[in-house]
Each structure stands twice: as structure tokens, then as C-alpha cells.
Coordinates of N, CA and C in Angstrom, one line a residue:
X901 N -14.2 6.6 -4.0 CA -13.2 7.5 -4.3 C -13.3 8.2 -5.6
X902 N -13.0 9.3 -5.8 CA -13.3 10.2 -7.0 C -12.2 9.9 -8.0
X903 N -12.4 10.0 -9.3 CA -11.5 9.9 -10.4 C -10.5 11.2 -10.3
X904 N -9.3 10.8 -10.4 CA -8.2 11.8 -10.2 C -7.5 12.0 -8.7
X905 N -8.2 11.4 -7.8 CA -7.7 11.4 -6.5 C -6.1 10.7 -6.5
X906 N -5.3 11.1 -5.6 CA -4.0 10.6 -5.5 C -3.9 9.5 -4.5
X907 N -3.1 8.5 -5.0 CA -3.0 7.4 -4.0 C -1.5 7.3 -3.9
X908 N -1.1 7.1 -2.5 CA 0.3 7.0 -2.1 C 0.6 5.7 -1.5
X909 N 1.5 4.9 -2.1 CA 1.8 3.5 -1.5 C 3.3 3.6 -1.1
X910 N 3.6 2.7 -0.2 CA 4.9 2.2 0.1 C 5.4 1.1 -0.8
X911 N 6.5 1.3 -1.5 CA 7.0 0.2 -2.5 C 7.7 -1.0 -1.7
X912 N 7.3 -2.2 -2.3 CA 7.9 -3.4 -1.8 C 9.1 -3.6 -2.5
X913 N 10.0 -4.4 -1.9 CA 11.3 -4.7 -2.7 C 11.0 -5.6 -3.8
X914 N 11.6 -5.6 -5.0 CA 11.2 -6.4 -6.2 C 10.8 -7.9 -5.8
X915 N 11.6 -8.6 -5.2 CA 11.3 -10.1 -4.9 C 10.0 -10.3 -4.2
X916 N 9.8 -9.5 -3.1 CA 8.7 -9.5 -2.3 C 7.4 -9.1 -3.1
X917 N 7.6 -8.0 -3.9 CA 6.6 -7.5 -4.8 C 6.0 -8.6 -5.7
X918 N 6.9 -9.3 -6.4 CA 6.7 -10.3 -7.3 C 5.9 -11.4 -6.7
X919 N 6.3 -11.9 -5.5 CA 5.7 -13.0 -4.8 C 4.3 -12.5 -4.2
X920 N 4.2 -11.4 -3.7 CA 2.9 -11.0 -3.4 C 1.9 -10.8 -4.5
X921 N 2.4 -10.4 -5.7 CA 1.7 -10.1 -6.8 C 1.1 -11.5 -7.3
X922 N 2.0 -12.4 -7.3 CA 1.5 -13.8 -7.7 C 0.6 -14.4 -6.8
X923 N 0.6 -14.1 -5.5 CA -0.5 -14.6 -4.6 C -1.8 -14.0 -5.1
X924 N -1.5 -12.6 -5.1 CA -2.8 -11.8 -5.5 C -3.5 -12.3 -6.8
X925 N -2.7 -12.5 -7.8 CA -3.2 -13.0 -9.0 C -3.9 -14.4 -8.9
X926 N -3.4 -15.2 -8.0 CA -4.0 -16.5 -7.8 C -5.2 -16.6 -7.1
X927 N -5.3 -15.5 -6.2 CA -6.6 -15.6 -5.2 C -7.6 -14.3 -5.2
X928 N -7.3 -13.4 -5.9 CA -8.1 -12.2 -6.0 C -9.1 -12.4 -7.1
X929 N -10.4 -12.1 -7.0 CA -11.3 -12.2 -8.0 C -10.8 -11.6 -9.4
X930 N -10.7 -12.3 -10.3 CA -10.0 -11.8 -11.5 C -10.7 -10.6 -12.2
X931 N -12.1 -10.6 -12.1 CA -12.9 -9.5 -12.7 C -12.5 -8.1 -11.9
X932 N -12.0 -8.2 -10.7 CA -11.8 -7.0 -9.9 C -10.2 -6.7 -9.7
X933 N -9.4 -7.6 -10.2 CA -8.0 -7.5 -9.9 C -7.4 -6.6 -11.0
X934 N -7.3 -5.3 -10.8 CA -6.7 -4.3 -11.8 C -5.2 -4.0 -11.4
X935 N -4.9 -4.4 -10.3 CA -3.5 -4.0 -9.6 C -2.5 -4.9 -9.2
X936 N -1.4 -4.6 -9.2 CA -0.3 -5.5 -8.6 C -0.4 -5.3 -7.0
X937 N 0.4 -6.0 -6.5 CA 0.5 -5.9 -4.9 C 1.0 -4.6 -4.5
X938 N 0.4 -4.0 -3.5 CA 0.9 -2.7 -2.9 C 0.5 -2.6 -1.7
X939 N 1.0 -1.6 -1.0 CA 0.8 -1.1 0.5 C 0.3 0.3 0.5
X940 N -1.0 0.5 0.5 CA -1.6 1.7 0.6 C -1.5 2.6 1.8
X941 N -0.7 3.7 1.6 CA -0.7 4.7 2.9 C -1.7 5.7 2.9
X942 N -2.1 6.2 1.8 CA -3.3 7.1 1.5 C -4.1 6.7 0.4
X943 N -5.3 6.8 0.5 CA -6.4 6.2 -0.5 C -6.9 7.3 -1.4
X944 N -6.9 8.6 -1.0 CA -7.7 9.5 -1.8 C -7.1 11.0 -1.4
X945 N -5.9 11.3 -1.8 CA -5.4 12.8 -1.6 C -6.0 13.6 -2.6
X946 N -6.5 14.8 -2.3 CA -7.1 15.6 -3.4 C -6.1 16.0 -4.5
X947 N -6.6 15.8 -5.7 CA -5.6 16.0 -6.9 C -5.1 17.4 -7.0
X948 N -5.7 18.4 -6.5 CA -5.2 19.8 -6.4 C -3.9 19.9 -5.6
X949 N -3.6 18.9 -4.7 CA -2.4 18.8 -3.8 C -1.2 18.3 -4.5
X950 N -1.2 18.0 -5.8 CA -0.3 17.1 -6.3 C 1.0 17.8 -6.5
X951 N 1.3 19.1 -6.9 CA 2.5 19.7 -7.0 C 3.1 20.0 -5.7
X952 N 2.4 20.3 -4.6 CA 2.9 20.4 -3.2 C 3.2 19.0 -2.7
X953 N 2.5 18.0 -2.9 CA 2.7 16.6 -2.5 C 4.0 16.1 -3.0
X954 N 4.2 16.4 -4.4 CA 5.5 15.9 -5.0 C 6.6 16.6 -4.5
X955 N 6.6 17.9 -4.2 CA 7.7 18.4 -3.5 C 8.0 18.1 -2.2
X956 N 7.0 17.7 -1.4 CA 7.2 17.1 0.0 C 7.7 15.8 0.0
X957 N 7.3 14.9 -1.0 CA 7.7 13.5 -1.0 C 9.2 13.5 -1.5
X958 N 9.5 14.3 -2.5 CA 11.0 14.5 -3.0 C 11.8 14.8 -1.8
X959 N 11.5 15.8 -1.1 CA 12.3 16.2 0.0 C 12.4 15.1 1.1
X960 N 11.3 14.6 1.4 CA 11.3 13.6 2.6 C 12.1 12.4 2.1
X961 N 11.8 11.8 0.9 CA 12.5 10.5 0.5 C 13.9 10.7 0.2
X962 N 14.4 12.0 -0.2 CA 15.7 12.1 -0.4 C 16.6 12.0 0.8
X963 N 16.1 12.2 2.0 CA 16.7 12.3 3.2 C 16.6 11.0 4.1
X964 N 15.9 10.0 3.6 CA 15.6 8.8 4.4 C 16.2 7.6 3.7
X965 N 16.8 6.8 4.6 CA 17.3 5.4 4.1 C 16.2 4.5 3.9
X966 N 16.3 3.4 3.0 CA 15.2 2.4 3.0 C 14.7 2.0 4.4
X967 N 13.4 2.0 4.6 CA 12.7 1.8 5.9 C 12.4 0.4 6.3
X968 N 12.9 0.0 7.4 CA 12.9 -1.4 7.9 C 11.4 -1.7 8.0
X969 N 11.1 -3.0 7.8 CA 9.6 -3.5 7.9 C 9.7 -5.1 8.1
X970 N 8.6 -5.6 8.3 CA 8.5 -7.0 8.6 C 7.3 -7.6 8.0
X971 N 7.4 -8.7 7.3 CA 6.1 -9.5 7.0 C 5.8 -10.3 8.3
X972 N 4.6 -10.2 8.7 CA 4.3 -11.0 10.0 C 3.6 -12.3 9.7
X973 N 2.8 -12.3 8.6 CA 2.0 -13.5 8.3 C 0.7 -13.0 7.7
X974 N -0.3 -13.9 7.9 CA -1.6 -13.6 7.3 C -2.4 -12.6 8.1
X975 N -3.3 -11.9 7.5 CA -4.3 -11.0 8.3 C -5.6 -11.2 7.6
X976 N -6.6 -11.7 8.4 CA -8.0 -11.8 8.0 C -8.6 -10.5 7.7
X977 N -9.3 -10.2 6.7 CA -10.0 -9.1 6.3 C -11.6 -9.2 6.3
X978 N -12.0 -10.4 6.9 CA -13.5 -10.5 6.8 C -13.8 -11.2 5.5
X979 N -14.0 -10.4 4.4 CA -14.2 -10.8 3.2 C -13.0 -10.9 2.2
X980 N -11.9 -11.1 2.8 CA -10.7 -11.2 2.0 C -9.4 -11.7 3.1
X981 N -8.3 -11.6 2.4 CA -7.1 -11.9 3.1 C -6.0 -11.1 2.7
X982 N -5.1 -10.8 3.7 CA -4.0 -10.0 3.3 C -2.7 -10.5 4.0
X983 N -1.6 -10.0 3.6 CA -0.4 -10.2 4.2 C -0.1 -9.0 5.2
X984 N 0.0 -9.5 6.6 CA 0.3 -8.3 7.7 C 1.6 -7.9 7.7
X985 N 1.8 -6.6 7.7 CA 3.1 -6.0 7.7 C 3.3 -5.1 8.9
X986 N 4.4 -5.0 9.5 CA 4.7 -3.9 10.6 C 5.9 -3.1 10.0
X987 N 5.9 -1.9 10.4 CA 6.9 -0.9 10.1 C 6.7 0.4 10.9
X988 N 7.2 0.5 12.0 CA 7.0 1.9 12.8 C 7.6 3.0 11.9
X989 N 8.6 2.8 11.1 CA 9.3 3.7 10.4 C 8.4 4.3 9.3
X990 N 7.8 3.5 8.6 CA 6.9 3.9 7.4 C 5.6 4.6 8.1
X991 N 5.1 4.1 9.2 CA 4.0 4.9 9.8 C 4.5 6.1 10.3
X992 N 5.7 6.3 10.8 CA 6.1 7.7 11.2 C 6.1 8.7 10.1
X993 N 6.6 8.2 9.0 CA 6.6 9.0 7.7 C 5.4 9.3 7.4
X994 N 4.4 8.3 7.3 CA 3.0 8.5 7.0 C 2.4 9.6 7.8
X995 N 2.6 9.5 9.1 CA 2.1 10.6 10.2 C 2.7 11.9 9.6
X996 N 3.9 12.1 9.3 CA 4.4 13.4 9.0 C 3.7 13.9 7.8
X997 N 3.5 13.1 6.8 CA 2.9 13.4 5.6 C 1.4 13.9 5.9
X998 N 0.7 13.1 6.7 CA -0.7 13.3 7.2 C -0.7 14.7 7.9
X999 N 0.3 15.0 8.7 CA 0.3 16.3 9.3 C 0.4 17.4 8.4
X1000 N 1.2 17.3 7.3 CA 1.5 18.3 6.3 C 0.1 18.5 5.5
X1001 N -0.6 17.6 5.4 CA -2.0 17.6 4.6 C -3.0 17.7 5.5
X1002 N -2.8 18.1 6.7 CA -4.1 18.3 7.6 C -5.1 19.3 7.1
X1003 N -6.4 18.8 7.2 CA -7.5 19.4 6.7 C -7.8 19.0 5.3
X1004 N -7.0 18.3 4.7 CA -7.2 18.0 3.3 C -7.6 16.5 3.1
X1005 N -7.4 15.8 4.0 CA -7.6 14.3 4.0 C -8.9 13.7 4.2
X1006 N -9.4 12.7 3.5 CA -10.7 12.1 3.8 C -10.6 11.5 5.2
X1007 N -11.9 11.0 5.6 CA -12.0 10.5 7.0 C -11.1 9.1 7.1
X1008 N -11.1 8.4 6.0 CA -10.3 7.2 5.8 C -8.9 7.5 6.0
X1009 N -8.4 8.5 5.3 CA -7.0 8.8 5.4 C -6.5 9.6 6.6
X1010 N -7.5 9.9 7.5 CA -7.0 10.7 8.8 C -6.6 9.5 9.7
X1011 N -6.8 8.4 9.5 CA -6.5 7.4 10.5 C -5.2 6.6 9.9
X1012 N -4.4 6.2 10.9 CA -3.2 5.4 10.6 C -3.7 4.0 10.1
X1013 N -3.2 3.6 9.0 CA -3.6 2.2 8.4 C -2.9 1.1 9.1
X1014 N -3.7 -0.1 9.0 CA -3.0 -1.4 9.3 C -2.4 -1.8 8.2
X1015 N -1.0 -1.7 8.2 CA -0.1 -2.0 7.1 C -0.4 -3.6 6.7
X1016 N -0.7 -3.6 5.3 CA -0.9 -5.0 4.7 C -0.9 -4.9 3.1
X1017 N -0.9 -6.1 2.4 CA -1.0 -6.3 1.2 C -2.1 -7.2 1.0
X1018 N -3.2 -6.7 0.3 CA -4.4 -7.5 0.1 C -4.0 -8.6 -1.0
X1019 N -4.3 -9.8 -0.7 CA -4.2 -10.9 -1.8 C -5.6 -11.4 -2.2
X1020 N -6.6 -11.2 -1.4 CA -7.9 -11.5 -1.9 C -8.7 -10.6 -1.2
X1021 N -10.0 -10.2 -2.0 CA -11.0 -9.2 -1.3 C -12.3 -9.4 -2.1
X1022 N -13.4 -9.0 -1.3 CA -14.7 -9.1 -1.8 C -15.1 -10.5 -2.3
X1023 N -14.8 -11.5 -1.4 CA -15.2 -12.8 -1.5 C -16.1 -13.2 -0.4
X1024 N -16.7 -14.2 -0.3 CA -17.6 -14.6 0.8 C -16.7 -15.0 2.0
X1025 N -17.1 -14.6 3.2 CA -16.2 -15.0 4.3 C -15.7 -16.3 4.3
X1026 N -16.7 -17.3 4.0 CA -16.2 -18.8 4.1 C -15.1 -19.0 3.1
X1027 N -15.1 -18.3 1.9 CA -14.0 -18.5 1.1 C -12.6 -17.9 1.5
X1028 N -12.8 -16.7 2.1 CA -11.6 -16.1 2.8 C -11.0 -17.0 3.8
X1029 N -11.8 -17.6 4.6 CA -11.5 -18.5 5.8 C -10.8 -19.7 5.2
X1030 N -11.3 -20.1 4.1 CA -10.7 -21.4 3.4 C -9.2 -21.1 2.9
X1031 N -9.1 -19.8 2.2 CA -7.8 -19.5 1.9 C -6.8 -19.3 3.0
X1032 N -7.3 -18.6 4.1 CA -6.3 -18.5 5.2 C -6.0 -19.9 5.9
X1033 N -6.9 -20.8 5.8 CA -6.5 -22.2 6.3 C -5.6 -22.7 5.2
X1034 N -5.7 -22.7 4.0 CA -4.8 -23.2 3.0 C -3.4 -22.6 3.2
X1035 N -3.3 -21.3 3.5 CA -1.9 -20.7 3.5 C -1.3 -20.6 4.8
X1036 N -2.1 -21.0 5.8 CA -1.5 -21.0 7.2 C -0.3 -22.0 7.2
X1037 N 0.8 -21.4 7.8 CA 2.1 -22.2 7.8 C 2.9 -22.0 6.6
X1038 N 2.4 -21.4 5.5 CA 3.1 -21.3 4.3 C 3.9 -19.9 4.2
X1039 N 3.3 -18.9 5.0 CA 3.7 -17.6 4.9 C 4.8 -17.5 6.0
X1040 N 6.1 -17.4 5.6 CA 7.1 -17.3 6.4 C 7.4 -15.8 6.8
X1041 N 7.4 -15.4 8.1 CA 7.7 -14.0 8.5 C 9.2 -13.8 8.1
X1042 N 9.4 -12.5 7.6 CA 10.7 -12.1 7.1 C 10.8 -10.5 7.3
X1043 N 12.0 -10.1 7.4 CA 12.3 -8.7 7.4 C 12.6 -8.3 6.0
X1044 N 12.2 -7.0 5.7 CA 12.6 -6.4 4.5 C 12.8 -4.9 4.6
X1045 N 13.0 -4.1 3.6 CA 13.1 -2.7 3.6 C 12.3 -2.1 2.5
X1046 N 11.4 -1.1 2.9 CA 10.6 -0.3 1.9 C 11.7 0.5 1.1
X1047 N 12.0 0.3 -0.1 CA 12.8 1.1 -1.0 C 12.3 2.5 -1.2
X1048 N 11.1 2.8 -1.2 CA 10.7 4.2 -1.6 C 9.1 4.2 -1.4
X1049 N 8.6 5.3 -2.0 CA 7.2 5.6 -2.2 C 6.8 5.7 -3.6
X1050 N 5.6 5.4 -3.9 CA 5.0 5.6 -5.2 C 3.6 6.4 -5.3
X1051 N 3.4 7.3 -6.1 CA 2.2 8.1 -6.4 C 1.5 7.7 -7.6
X1052 N 0.2 7.5 -7.2 CA -0.7 7.0 -8.4 C -2.0 7.9 -8.7
X1053 N -2.5 7.9 -9.6 CA -3.8 8.6 -9.7 C -5.0 7.6 -10.0
X1054 N -6.0 7.8 -9.2 CA -7.2 6.9 -9.4 C -8.0 7.3 -10.7
X1055 N -8.3 6.2 -11.6 CA -9.0 6.4 -12.6 C -10.2 5.4 -12.7
X1056 N -10.6 4.9 -11.7 CA -11.9 4.2 -11.7 C -11.7 2.6 -11.8
X1057 N -10.5 2.2 -12.1 CA -10.0 0.7 -12.1 C -8.6 0.9 -11.8
X1058 N -7.8 0.4 -12.9 CA -6.3 0.4 -12.8 C -6.0 1.8 -12.4
X1059 N -4.8 1.9 -11.7 CA -4.2 3.3 -11.4 C -3.3 3.7 -12.2
X1060 N -3.3 5.0 -12.5 CA -2.2 5.6 -13.4 C -0.9 5.9 -12.6
X1061 N 0.3 5.4 -12.9 CA 1.5 5.7 -12.3 C 1.8 7.3 -12.4
X1062 N 2.2 7.9 -11.3 CA 2.5 9.3 -11.5 C 4.1 9.4 -11.3
X1063 N 4.6 8.9 -10.1 CA 6.0 9.1 -9.9 C 6.5 8.3 -8.7
X1064 N 7.9 7.8 -8.7 CA 8.4 7.1 -7.7 C 9.2 8.0 -6.9
X1065 N 9.4 7.8 -5.6 CA 10.2 8.6 -4.8 C 11.1 7.6 -3.9
X1066 N 12.4 7.4 -4.5 CA 13.2 6.4 -3.7 C 13.8 7.0 -2.5
X1067 N 13.9 6.2 -1.4 CA 14.7 6.5 -0.2 C 16.2 6.5 -0.6
X1068 N 16.8 7.7 -0.3 CA 18.2 7.8 -0.7 C 19.2 8.2 0.3
X1069 N 18.6 8.4 1.6 CA 19.4 9.0 2.6 C 20.4 7.9 3.0

């Protein structure tokens, strides 16, 4: 990912965000853990799209109520572990944004993501499986709502927060 690329995330409600960030802090390799818990919708939107993207997100978010979602449980990542999420509504919104940005997206961002919150990454598969075994039965499925979107700028490690777009409809 190039410096300056824009990252769009779906925001988690505060209680779920804190809990998932605590899991991430406990299990993500500390030397690579620069971020709090997040749900990435787009990984690398070209920075020259920022003004247009801000207008689009403000317009879309203003007319949408918080979007229903569900924490399903654990999701193995091979060399990591995530919390698996489902939300047809957030994926539909993501599809509309992707359609607007057609021709500007990276190969990775042209595909619908599997919604998740990474709590461990870039570890040996054996270590990931051990964490999954440890956490099995402790992750309770629950419903929640995404309260909005957040736009960030990639700077090689931690992200710079750009702007929040609350769902207000």
C-alpha cells in the first residue's frame, strides 16, 4: 500500500470496539500492532479521490440509519485470527461506493471483503490455531449496528484519521 492511500472502515459501536481492541492488544504481535480494532471496507483508495469521496460519504451516510450487523464468532486467517462479522447492509453500501469508484480501485478493493476484525496476524499457523482453540466457546454471537464510516490515510504504520461519517438517517 502506498503512503497517502485512503482507507475506509466501518465503525464499531464503542463497547464492541473496546472489547475487540483489548483482544487485539492481547494477541496481536506488539511490534506490528499500530491500530485499534477496525473493519476495513477499502484498503487503498487513491488519495486524489479524497474530495470526491468525502462528498459521496457525507451524502450516503446522512441518509442511512445505523446498519445492522452480527458478530458470528471466530474466523481463522491461516496465520492469524479474526472475529467474523456479517452485515448485508454494510456490504450493499460498500458495493455502491465501489461502483462510484469504478476504475480507480486496486485489485484487492475490487472484491467484496469478508467482514472481520483481525485480532491476531502474521504469526505461525500453529500459534493461530492455539489462540482459536483457547477462544472457542468464549466469543458470544451478538447483534449490533455500525454507527458510521471512518476515513483514514495510510502513513506506513499507524493510520491518520481523516474524518468520521455518522449514519444519521
